[in-house]
Coordinates of C-alpha atoms and ligand atoms in Angstrom, one line a residue:
X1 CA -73.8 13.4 -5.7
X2 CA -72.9 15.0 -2.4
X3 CA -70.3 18.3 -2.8
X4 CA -67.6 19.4 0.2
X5 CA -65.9 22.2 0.2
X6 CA -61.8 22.1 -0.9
X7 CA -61.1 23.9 2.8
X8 CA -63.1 21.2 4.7
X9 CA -67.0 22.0 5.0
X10 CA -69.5 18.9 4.0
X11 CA -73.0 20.2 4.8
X12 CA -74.0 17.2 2.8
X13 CA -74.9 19.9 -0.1
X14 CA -76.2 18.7 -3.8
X15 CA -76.1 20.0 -7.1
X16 CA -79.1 22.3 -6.9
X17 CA -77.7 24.3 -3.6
X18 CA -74.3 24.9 -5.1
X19 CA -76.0 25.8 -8.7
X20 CA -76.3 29.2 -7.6
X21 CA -73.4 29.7 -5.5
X22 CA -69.8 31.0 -5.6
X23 CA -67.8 30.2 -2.6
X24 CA -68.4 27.6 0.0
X25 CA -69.5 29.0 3.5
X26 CA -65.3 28.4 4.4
X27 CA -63.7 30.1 1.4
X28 CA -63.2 27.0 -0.4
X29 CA -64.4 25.8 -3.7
X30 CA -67.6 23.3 -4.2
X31 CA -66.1 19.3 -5.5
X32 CA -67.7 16.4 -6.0
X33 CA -67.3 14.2 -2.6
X34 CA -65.5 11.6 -5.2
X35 CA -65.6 11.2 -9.1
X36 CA -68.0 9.0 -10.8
X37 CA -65.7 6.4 -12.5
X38 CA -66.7 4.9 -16.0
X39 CA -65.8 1.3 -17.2
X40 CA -64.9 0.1 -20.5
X41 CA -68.0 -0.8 -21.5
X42 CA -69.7 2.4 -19.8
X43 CA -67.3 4.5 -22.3
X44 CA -68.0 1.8 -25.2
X45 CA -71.7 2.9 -24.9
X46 CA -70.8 6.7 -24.9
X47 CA -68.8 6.2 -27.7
X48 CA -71.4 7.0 -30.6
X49 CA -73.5 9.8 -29.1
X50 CA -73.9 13.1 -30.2
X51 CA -73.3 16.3 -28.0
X52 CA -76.6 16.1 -26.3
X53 CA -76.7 12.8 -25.5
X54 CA -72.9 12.6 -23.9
X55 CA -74.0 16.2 -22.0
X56 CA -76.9 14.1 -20.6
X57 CA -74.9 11.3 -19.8
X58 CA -72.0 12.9 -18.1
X59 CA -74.0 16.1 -16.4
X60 CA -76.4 13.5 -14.9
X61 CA -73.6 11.8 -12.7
X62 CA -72.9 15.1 -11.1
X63 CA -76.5 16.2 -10.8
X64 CA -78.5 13.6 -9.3
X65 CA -81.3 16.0 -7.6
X66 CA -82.0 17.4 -11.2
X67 CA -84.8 15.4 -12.3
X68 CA -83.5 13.4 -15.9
X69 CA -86.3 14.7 -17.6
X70 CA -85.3 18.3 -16.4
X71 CA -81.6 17.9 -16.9
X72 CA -82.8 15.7 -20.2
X73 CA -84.5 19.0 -21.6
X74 CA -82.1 21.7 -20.3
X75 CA -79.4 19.8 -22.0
X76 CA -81.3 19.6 -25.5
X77 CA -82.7 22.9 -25.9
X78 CA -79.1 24.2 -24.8
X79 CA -76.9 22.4 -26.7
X80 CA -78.8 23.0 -30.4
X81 CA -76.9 23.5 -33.8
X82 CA -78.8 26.6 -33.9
X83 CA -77.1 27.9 -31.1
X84 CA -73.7 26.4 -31.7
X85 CA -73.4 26.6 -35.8
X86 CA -72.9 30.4 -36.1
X87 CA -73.7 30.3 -39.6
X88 CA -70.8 27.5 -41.0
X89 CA -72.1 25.6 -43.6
X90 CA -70.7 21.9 -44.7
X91 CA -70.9 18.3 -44.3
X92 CA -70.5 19.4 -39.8
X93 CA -73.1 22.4 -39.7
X94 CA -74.9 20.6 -37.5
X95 CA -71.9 18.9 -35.4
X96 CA -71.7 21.0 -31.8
X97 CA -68.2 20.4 -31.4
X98 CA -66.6 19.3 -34.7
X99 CA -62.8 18.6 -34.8
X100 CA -61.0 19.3 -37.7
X101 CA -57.9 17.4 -38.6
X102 CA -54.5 19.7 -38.7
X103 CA -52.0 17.3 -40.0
X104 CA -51.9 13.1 -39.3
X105 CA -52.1 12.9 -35.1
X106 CA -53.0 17.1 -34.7
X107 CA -56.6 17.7 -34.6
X108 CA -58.2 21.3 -33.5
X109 CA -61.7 20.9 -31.4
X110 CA -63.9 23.8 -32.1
X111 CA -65.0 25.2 -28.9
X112 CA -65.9 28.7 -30.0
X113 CA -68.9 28.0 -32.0
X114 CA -71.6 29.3 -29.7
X115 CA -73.0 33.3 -29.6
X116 CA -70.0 35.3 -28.7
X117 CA -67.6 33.1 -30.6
X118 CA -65.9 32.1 -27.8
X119 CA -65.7 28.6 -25.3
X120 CA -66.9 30.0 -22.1
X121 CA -70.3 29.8 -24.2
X122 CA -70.4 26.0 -23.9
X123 CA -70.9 26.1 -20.4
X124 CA -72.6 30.2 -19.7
X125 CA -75.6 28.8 -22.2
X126 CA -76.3 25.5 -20.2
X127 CA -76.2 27.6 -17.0
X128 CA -78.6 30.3 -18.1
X129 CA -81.1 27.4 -18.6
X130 CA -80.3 25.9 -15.3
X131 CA -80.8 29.0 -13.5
X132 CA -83.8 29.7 -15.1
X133 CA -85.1 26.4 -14.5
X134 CA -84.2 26.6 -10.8
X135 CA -85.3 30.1 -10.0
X136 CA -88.8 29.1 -11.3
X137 CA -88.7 25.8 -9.0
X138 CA -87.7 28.0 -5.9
X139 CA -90.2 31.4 -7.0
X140 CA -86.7 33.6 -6.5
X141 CA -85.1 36.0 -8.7
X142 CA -81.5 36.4 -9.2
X143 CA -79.6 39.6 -9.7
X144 CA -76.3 38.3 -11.5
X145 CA -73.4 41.3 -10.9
X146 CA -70.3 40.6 -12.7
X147 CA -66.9 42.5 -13.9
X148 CA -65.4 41.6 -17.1
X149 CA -62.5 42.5 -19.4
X150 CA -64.3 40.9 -22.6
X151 CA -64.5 37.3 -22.9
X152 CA -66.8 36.2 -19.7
X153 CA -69.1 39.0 -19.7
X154 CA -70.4 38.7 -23.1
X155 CA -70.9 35.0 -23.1
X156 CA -73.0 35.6 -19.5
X157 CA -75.0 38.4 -21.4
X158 CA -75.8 36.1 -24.3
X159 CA -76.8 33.3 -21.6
X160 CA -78.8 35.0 -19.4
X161 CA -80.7 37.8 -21.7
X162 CA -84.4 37.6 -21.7
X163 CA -84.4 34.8 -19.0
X164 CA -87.0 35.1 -16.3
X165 CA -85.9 35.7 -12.5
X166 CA -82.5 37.1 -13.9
X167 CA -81.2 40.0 -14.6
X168 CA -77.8 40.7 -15.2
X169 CA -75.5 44.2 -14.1
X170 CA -71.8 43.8 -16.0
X171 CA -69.1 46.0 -15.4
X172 CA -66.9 46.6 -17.9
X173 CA -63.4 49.2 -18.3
X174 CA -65.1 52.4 -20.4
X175 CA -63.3 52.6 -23.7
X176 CA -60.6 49.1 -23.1
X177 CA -62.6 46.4 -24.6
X178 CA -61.9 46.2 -28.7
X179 CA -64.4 47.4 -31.5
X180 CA -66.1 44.3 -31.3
X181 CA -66.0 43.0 -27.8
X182 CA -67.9 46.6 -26.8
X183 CA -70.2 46.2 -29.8
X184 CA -71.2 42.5 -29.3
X185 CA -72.3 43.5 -25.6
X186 CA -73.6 46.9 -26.0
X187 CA -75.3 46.5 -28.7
X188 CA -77.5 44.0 -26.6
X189 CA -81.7 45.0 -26.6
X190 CA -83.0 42.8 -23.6
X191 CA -84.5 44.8 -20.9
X192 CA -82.9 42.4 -18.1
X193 CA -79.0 43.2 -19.3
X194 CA -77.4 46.3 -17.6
X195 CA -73.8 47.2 -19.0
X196 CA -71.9 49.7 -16.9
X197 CA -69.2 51.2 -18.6
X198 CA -67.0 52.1 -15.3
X199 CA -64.5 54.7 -16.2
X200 CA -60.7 52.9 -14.6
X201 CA -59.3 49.1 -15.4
X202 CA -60.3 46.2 -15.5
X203 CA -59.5 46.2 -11.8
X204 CA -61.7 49.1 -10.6
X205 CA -65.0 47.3 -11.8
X206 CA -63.9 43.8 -10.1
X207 CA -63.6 46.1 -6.8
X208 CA -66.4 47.7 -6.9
X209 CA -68.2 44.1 -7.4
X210 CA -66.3 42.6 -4.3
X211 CA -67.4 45.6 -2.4
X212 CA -70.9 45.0 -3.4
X213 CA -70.4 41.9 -2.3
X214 CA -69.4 42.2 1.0
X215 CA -72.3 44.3 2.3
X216 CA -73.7 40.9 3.2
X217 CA -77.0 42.8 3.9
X218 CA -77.1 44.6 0.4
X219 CA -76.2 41.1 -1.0
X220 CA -78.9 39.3 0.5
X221 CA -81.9 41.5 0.1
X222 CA -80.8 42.3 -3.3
X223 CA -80.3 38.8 -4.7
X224 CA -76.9 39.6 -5.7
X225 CA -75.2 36.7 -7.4
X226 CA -72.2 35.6 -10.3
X227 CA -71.2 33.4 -12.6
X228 CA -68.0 33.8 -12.3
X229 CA -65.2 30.3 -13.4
X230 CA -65.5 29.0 -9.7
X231 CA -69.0 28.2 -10.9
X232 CA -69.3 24.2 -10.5
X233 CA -71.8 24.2 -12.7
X234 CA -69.5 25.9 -15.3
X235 CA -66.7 23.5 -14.9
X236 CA -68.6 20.2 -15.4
X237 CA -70.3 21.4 -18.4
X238 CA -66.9 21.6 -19.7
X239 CA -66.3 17.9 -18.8
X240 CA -68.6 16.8 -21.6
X241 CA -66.2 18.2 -24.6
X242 CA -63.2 16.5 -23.7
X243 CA -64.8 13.4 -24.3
X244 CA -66.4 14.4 -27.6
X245 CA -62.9 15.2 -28.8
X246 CA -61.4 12.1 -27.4
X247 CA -63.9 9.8 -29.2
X248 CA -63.7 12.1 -32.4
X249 CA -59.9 10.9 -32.5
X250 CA -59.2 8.0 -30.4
X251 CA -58.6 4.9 -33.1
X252 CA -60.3 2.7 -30.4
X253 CA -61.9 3.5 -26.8
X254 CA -58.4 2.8 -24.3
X255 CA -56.4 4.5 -27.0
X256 CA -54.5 7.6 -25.3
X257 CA -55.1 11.1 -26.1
X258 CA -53.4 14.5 -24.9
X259 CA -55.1 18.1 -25.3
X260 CA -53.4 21.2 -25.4
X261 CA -55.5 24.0 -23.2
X262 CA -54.7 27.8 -23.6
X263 CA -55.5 28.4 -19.7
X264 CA -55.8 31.6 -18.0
X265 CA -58.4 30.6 -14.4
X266 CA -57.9 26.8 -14.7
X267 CA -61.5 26.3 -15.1
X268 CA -61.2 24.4 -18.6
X269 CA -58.1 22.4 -18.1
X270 CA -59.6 21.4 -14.8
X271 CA -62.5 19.6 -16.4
X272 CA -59.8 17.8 -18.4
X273 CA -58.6 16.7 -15.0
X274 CA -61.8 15.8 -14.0
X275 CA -62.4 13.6 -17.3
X276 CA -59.4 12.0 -16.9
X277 CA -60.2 11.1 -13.1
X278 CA -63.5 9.8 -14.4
X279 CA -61.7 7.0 -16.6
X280 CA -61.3 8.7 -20.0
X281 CA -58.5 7.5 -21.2
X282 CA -56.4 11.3 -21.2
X283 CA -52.9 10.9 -21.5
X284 CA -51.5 14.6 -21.2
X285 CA -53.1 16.9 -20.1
X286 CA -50.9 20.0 -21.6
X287 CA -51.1 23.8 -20.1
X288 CA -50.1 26.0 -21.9
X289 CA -49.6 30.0 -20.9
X290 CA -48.9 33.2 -22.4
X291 CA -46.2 35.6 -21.0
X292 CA -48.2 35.5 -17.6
X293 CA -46.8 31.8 -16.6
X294 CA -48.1 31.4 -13.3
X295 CA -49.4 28.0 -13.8
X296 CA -46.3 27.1 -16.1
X297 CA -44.0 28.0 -13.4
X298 CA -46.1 25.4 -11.2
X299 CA -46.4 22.5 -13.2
X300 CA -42.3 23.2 -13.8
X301 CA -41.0 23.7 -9.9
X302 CA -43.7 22.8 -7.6
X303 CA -43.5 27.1 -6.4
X304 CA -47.2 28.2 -6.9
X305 CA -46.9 32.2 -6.9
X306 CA -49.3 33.8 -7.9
X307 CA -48.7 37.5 -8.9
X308 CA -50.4 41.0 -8.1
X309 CA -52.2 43.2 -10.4
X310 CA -49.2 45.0 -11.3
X311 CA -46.9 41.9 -12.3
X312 CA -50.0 40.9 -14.3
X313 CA -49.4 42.1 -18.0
X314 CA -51.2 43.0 -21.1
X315 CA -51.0 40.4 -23.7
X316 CA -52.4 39.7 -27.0
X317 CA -54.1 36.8 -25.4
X318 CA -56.2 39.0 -22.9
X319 CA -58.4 36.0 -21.8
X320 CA -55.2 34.3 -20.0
X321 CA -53.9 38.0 -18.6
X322 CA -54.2 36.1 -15.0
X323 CA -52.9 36.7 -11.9
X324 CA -54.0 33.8 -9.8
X325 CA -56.2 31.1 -11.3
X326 CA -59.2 30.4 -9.6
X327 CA -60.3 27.3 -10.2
X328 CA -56.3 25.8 -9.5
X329 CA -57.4 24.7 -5.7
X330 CA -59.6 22.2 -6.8
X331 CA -56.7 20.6 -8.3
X332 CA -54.5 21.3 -5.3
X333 CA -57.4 19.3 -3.6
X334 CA -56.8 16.2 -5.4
X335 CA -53.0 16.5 -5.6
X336 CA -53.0 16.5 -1.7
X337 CA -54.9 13.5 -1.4
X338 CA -57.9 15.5 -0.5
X339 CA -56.8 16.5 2.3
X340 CA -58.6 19.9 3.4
X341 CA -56.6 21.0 6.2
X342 CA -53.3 21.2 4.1
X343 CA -55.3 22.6 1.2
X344 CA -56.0 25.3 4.1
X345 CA -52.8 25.7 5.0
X346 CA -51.1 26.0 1.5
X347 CA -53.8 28.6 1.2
X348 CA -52.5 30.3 4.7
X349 CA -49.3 30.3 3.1
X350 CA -50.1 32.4 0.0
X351 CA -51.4 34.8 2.0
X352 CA -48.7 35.4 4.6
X353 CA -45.7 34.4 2.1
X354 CA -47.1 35.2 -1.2
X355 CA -46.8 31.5 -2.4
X356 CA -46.6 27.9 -1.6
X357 CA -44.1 25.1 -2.1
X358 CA -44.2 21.5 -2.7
X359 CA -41.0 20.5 -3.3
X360 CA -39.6 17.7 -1.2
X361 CA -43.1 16.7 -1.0
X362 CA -44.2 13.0 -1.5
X363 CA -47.4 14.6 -3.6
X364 CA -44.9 16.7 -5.2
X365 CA -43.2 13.3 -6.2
X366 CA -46.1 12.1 -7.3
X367 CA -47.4 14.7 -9.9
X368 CA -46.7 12.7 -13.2
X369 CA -50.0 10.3 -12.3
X370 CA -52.1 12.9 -12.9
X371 CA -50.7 14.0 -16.6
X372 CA -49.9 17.5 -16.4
X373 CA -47.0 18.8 -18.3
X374 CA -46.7 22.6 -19.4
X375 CA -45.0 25.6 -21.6
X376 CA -45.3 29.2 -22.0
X377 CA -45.7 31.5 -24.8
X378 CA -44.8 34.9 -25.9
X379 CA -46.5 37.5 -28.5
X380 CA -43.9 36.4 -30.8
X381 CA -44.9 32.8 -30.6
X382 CA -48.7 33.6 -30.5
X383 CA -48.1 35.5 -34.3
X384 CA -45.8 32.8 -35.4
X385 CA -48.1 30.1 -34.4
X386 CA -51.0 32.1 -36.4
X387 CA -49.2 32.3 -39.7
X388 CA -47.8 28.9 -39.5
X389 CA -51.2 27.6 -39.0
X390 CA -52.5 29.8 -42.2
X391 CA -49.1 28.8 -44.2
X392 CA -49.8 25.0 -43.5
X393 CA -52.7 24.0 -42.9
X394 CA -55.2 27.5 -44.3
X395 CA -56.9 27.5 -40.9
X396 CA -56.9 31.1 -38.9
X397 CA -56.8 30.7 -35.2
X398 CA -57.1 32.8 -32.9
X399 CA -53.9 33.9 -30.1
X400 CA -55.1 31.9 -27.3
X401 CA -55.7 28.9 -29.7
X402 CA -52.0 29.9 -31.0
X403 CA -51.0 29.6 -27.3
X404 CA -52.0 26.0 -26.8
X405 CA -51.2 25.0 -30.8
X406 CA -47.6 26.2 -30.1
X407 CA -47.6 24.4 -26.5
X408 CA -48.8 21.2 -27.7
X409 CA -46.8 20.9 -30.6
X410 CA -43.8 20.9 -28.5
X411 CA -45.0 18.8 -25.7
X412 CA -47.0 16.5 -27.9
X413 CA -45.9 12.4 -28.1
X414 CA -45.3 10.6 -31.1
X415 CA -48.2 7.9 -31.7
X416 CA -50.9 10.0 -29.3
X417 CA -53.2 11.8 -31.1
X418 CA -53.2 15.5 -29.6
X419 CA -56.5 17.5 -29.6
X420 CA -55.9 21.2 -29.4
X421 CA -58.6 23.3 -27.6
X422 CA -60.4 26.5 -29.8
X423 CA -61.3 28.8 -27.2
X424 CA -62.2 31.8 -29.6
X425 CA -62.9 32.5 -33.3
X426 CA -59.9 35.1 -34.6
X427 CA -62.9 37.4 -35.3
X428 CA -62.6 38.8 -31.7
X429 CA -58.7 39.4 -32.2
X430 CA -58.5 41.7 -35.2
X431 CA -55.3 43.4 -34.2
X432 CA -52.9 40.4 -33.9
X433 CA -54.8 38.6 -37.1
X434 CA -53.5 41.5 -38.6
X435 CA -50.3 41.9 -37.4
X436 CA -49.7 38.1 -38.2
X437 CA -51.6 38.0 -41.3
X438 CA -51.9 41.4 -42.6
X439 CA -55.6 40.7 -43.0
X440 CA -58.8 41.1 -41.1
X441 CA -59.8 37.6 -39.9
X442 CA -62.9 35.9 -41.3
X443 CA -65.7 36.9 -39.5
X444 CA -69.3 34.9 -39.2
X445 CA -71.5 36.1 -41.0
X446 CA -74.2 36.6 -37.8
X447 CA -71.9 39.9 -36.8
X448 CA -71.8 41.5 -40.2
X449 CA -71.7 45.1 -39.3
X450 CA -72.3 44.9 -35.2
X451 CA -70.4 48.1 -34.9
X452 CA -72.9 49.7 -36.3
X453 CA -76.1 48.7 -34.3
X454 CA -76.9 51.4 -31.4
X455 CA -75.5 50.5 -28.6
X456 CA -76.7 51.0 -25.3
X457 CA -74.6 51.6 -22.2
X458 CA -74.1 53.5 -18.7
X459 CA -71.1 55.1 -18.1
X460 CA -70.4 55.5 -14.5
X461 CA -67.2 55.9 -12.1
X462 CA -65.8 53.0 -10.0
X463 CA -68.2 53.8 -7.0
X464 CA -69.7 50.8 -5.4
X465 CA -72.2 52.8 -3.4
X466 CA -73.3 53.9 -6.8
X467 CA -74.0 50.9 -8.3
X468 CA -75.7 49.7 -5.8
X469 CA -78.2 52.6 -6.0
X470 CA -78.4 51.6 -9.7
X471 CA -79.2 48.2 -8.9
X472 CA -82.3 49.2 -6.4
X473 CA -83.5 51.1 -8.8
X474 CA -83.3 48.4 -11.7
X475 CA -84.9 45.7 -9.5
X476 CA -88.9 46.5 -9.3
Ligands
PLP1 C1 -61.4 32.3 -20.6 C2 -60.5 32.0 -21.8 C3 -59.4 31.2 -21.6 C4 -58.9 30.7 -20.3 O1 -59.7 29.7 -19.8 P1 -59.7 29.2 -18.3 O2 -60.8 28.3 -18.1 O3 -59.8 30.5 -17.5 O4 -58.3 28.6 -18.0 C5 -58.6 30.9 -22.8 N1 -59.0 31.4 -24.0 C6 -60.1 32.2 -24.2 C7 -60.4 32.7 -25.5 C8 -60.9 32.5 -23.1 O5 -62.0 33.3 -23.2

C-alpha cells in the first residue's frame, strides 16, 4: 500500500516510513492511495475469526512492507486476553472485544478493556510493538514527547513503558487530571517514562510541545517524536473493531449495521469510515458530541468551524472537550473526491476566515452516500443517559459512552442493529457516576488502591527551553 498526503504530496511512501511520523512533509495527513475493498466471500471468510486473526487480516492490507510473520506476531502478542481482560471473569474473559446486548437491536461493544480502561488502548498497545519492532530494524531510538489532559497520555505510557529505543516525556496540567487519572500515570515505575507535571492548562503543555517541535534542529538530533490521533498507524488499528462488532451482531454478512461513536479528534469514527469504504456493510455511521458540537454542527449545515481554546469548554466528557478534530481532513479528503488542491484550499480558508463552507456544493449534495448522521449532548443528557442505562438494563457506562448511547438511540433505525462504541470504563469518571448514581462506579479489581502507590513526577513551569534541557539530560 502506497500513502499520499491529504494536501497533495505522493513520495510513493509505505507503511513503515509513515509508522513513525506525524504530519506529511505538506501539512497534510498520511491516507491510503485507495482503500482495499473486500467481497462477499472475502467478508464470509472473516466472519468467524477471533480478534487476532481479523487484526492480521485487516492490518496486513494497509501494511504490505511489514513482513506477515512480523505483523503476524505483533498482532498476537498485542492483542492477548491478558492484556485486554482487566480482571472480568465469565463465559467472555477471554473475548477481546465482547459485545454485550442492551435491549433486542442495541448492543454495547466494549472498547475499554485494555490497561488504562480506556479505547485509545486498542490501538497505543499495537503501536508500542510496532515501534519497538521498527526501531530495532532501523538501530534508532525514539524520544516520544507528548501533552495530555488524561485519556491519551496514559494509554501511550502503558504502550510504550519498558520498550527498547523509546522513551517517552508526557506533559500533563499539575493538579487538573482526577484522583485516578494522576495516579494511574504517576504511579508508573519504568525508567523510560518521564511525567512532567507543567504548572498552567492543558494548553500550556501542548505549547510547550509545539515549540519543541519546531526547533527542527533540537527535533532532529534529539529523536523527538508523538503519537498523537493523526497517527495512521493508530487509526487503522481501529478499523479492525468495527468489524468485530459488525459480525458480533449482523444476523447474516450484507445485513446493515449503524454504530454510535462518542467523538472528540475524529480518529475513531474515521476508521468507521474507513470500514465502511472497505465493503463492511455499515449503514450509519452516528457522531455523536457533547456540548462542544463542532463536528455536529458539520454533519448538520455543511459550516465546518472549528473553535479557539476559549470557546472550547469543560465538560464531564473531557475526552471530546475539542476544538478542532484532527483526524476530520481525512474525511474531507474523501468527501472531495480526493481532490488535494481543494482539500488545501478549504484548509486556506479556515485559516484566513475561521471556517469553511460546503453548502451549494455538489459534494455537499452528496454526503448521505457516505452514512454520516449526527447529535449533540449536554451534561444533563450524559447523567440521564447513565441512570437510564443502570435503571434498565444494570450496566454503568461511562459519560462519553452516555454521549453516543443517548445519540444513537435517537438516530438509530428500526430493523438495524445499532452497536454503541465503550470508549472508557466509568471507573475513570467518579464524579459524574456519582452525581448520576450516587455511588462510586465499579472499579477493576487491577487498580484496587492506585492512589495509594508512590507516585513519581516532575513538576516544572510551561518553559519549552526547559524541557528540552530535561530531555538532553534524560537521553544518554
Ligand atoms: C479519545 C476519546 C474519545 C474521542 O475519540 P476520537 O478518536 O478523538 O474521536 C471519546 N471517548 C473517550 C473516553 C476517549 O478517550
Amino acid at each position: 500500500m502506497r500513502y499520499v498526503s491529504t494536501r497533495g504530496e505522493d513520495r510513493g511512501s509505505g507503511f513503515r516510513e509513515i509508522l513513525l511520523g506525524g504530519l506529511m512533509a505538506d501539512g497534510g495527513l498520511a491516507m491510503p492511495v485507495a482503500y482495499p475493498r473486500l467481497a462477499a466471500a472475502e467478508l464470509e471468510a472473516m466472519r468467524g475469526m477471533n480478534y487476532r486473526e481479523l487484526a492480521f487480516a485487516v492490518l496486513r492490507l494497509f501494511a504490505g512492507d511489514v513482513p506477515e510473520g512480523v505483523l503476524r506476531g505483533l498482532v498476537e502478542k498485542t492483542y492477548t486476553a491478558e492484556v485486554y481482560s482487566n480482571g472480568r471473569a465469565g463465559e467472555d474473559a477471554g473475548e477481546i472485544t465482547p459485545v454485550r446486548t442492551l435491549e433486542p437491536g442495541v448492543h454495547l461493544l466494549a472498547l475499554s478493556n485494555g490497561p488504562t480502561l480506556a479505547f485509545k488502548d486498542m490501538a497505543m498497545q499495537l503501536l508500542g510493538n510496532l515501534f519497538e519492532w521498527a526501531l530495532e530494524e532501523d538501530g534508532e531510538t525514539l524520544n516520544i514527547l507528548g501533552a495530555t489532559s488524561g485519556d491519551t497520555g496514559s494509554s501511550a505510557e502503558y504502550a510504550m513503558r519498558g520498550k527498547r529505543g523509546i522513551r517517552v516525556f508526557m506533559l500533563s496540567p499539575y493538579g487538573k487530571m482526577s484522583a485516578f487519572q494522576t495516579a494511574q500515570m504517576f504511579s508508573l515505575a519504568d525508567e523510560n517514562i518521564h511525567n512532567l507535571a507543567v504548572r498552567g492548562v492543558f494548553d500550556d503543555c501542548q505549547d510547550v510541545v509545539k515549540a519543541v517541535s519546531n526547533d527542527l534542529d533540537f527535533k532532529r538530533e534529539f529523536r523527538i517524536g508523538t503519537v498523537n490521533s493523526i497517527n495512521w498507524a493508530r487509526v487503522v488499528a481501529q478499523v479492525v473493531y468495527y468489524f468485530k462488532g459488525y459480525f458480533a451482531v449482523a444476523p447474516e454478512v450484507g445485513a446493515p449495521v449503524s454504530f454510535a461513536v462518542p467523538s472528540g479528534n475524529f480518529g475513531n469514527i474515521c476508521a468507521g469510515h474507513i470500514a465502511r469504504m472497505m465493503g463492511l456493510p455499515v449503514r450509519r455511521l452516528i457522531l455523536a458530541t457533547n456540548e462542544n458540537d463542532v463536528l455536529d454542527e458539520f454533519f448538520r449545515t455543511g459550516v465546518y468551524r472549528p473553535r479557539g481554546t476559549a470557546e472550547t469548554r469543560q465538560t464531564s466528557s473531557p475526552s471530546m472537550d475539542i476544538s478542532r478534530a484532527s483526524n476530520f481532513e481525512r474525511f474531507v479528503f474523501d468527501l472531495m473526491g480526493r481532490d488535494a488542491e481543494r482539500v488545501k484550499g478549504l484548509w486556506r480558508e479556515v485559516s484566513s476566515q475561521g471556517a469553511f463552507d460546503l453548502r451549494g456544493t455538489a459534494e455537499w449534495a452528496g454526503i448521505g452516500q457516505y452514512g454520516f448522521v449526527s447529535g449533540a449532548s449536554t451534561h444533563a443528557d450524559r447523567v440521564a443517559t447513565i441512570r437510564a442505562a443502570w435503571e434498565k438494563y444494570g450496566v454503568t457506562v461511562d459519560p462519553h459512552t452516555a454521549d453516543g448511547l443517548k445519540v444513537g438511540m435517537e438516530l438509530r433505525e428500526e430493523g438495524v442493529p445499532l452497536v454503541c462504541l465503550e470508549t472508557a470504563l466509568p471507573a475513570k469518571f467518579e464524579e459524574t457516576i456519582w452525581e448520576a448514581l450516587g455511588r462510586a462506579p465499579e472499579r477493576p479489581a487491577k487498580f484496587d488502591g492506585v492512589e495509594k502507590l508512590p507516585q513519581r513526577s516532575v513538576v516544572i513551569d510551561a518553559d519549552a527551553e526547559f524541557v528540552k534541557g530535561y530531555i538532553r539530560e534524560h537521553v544518554a
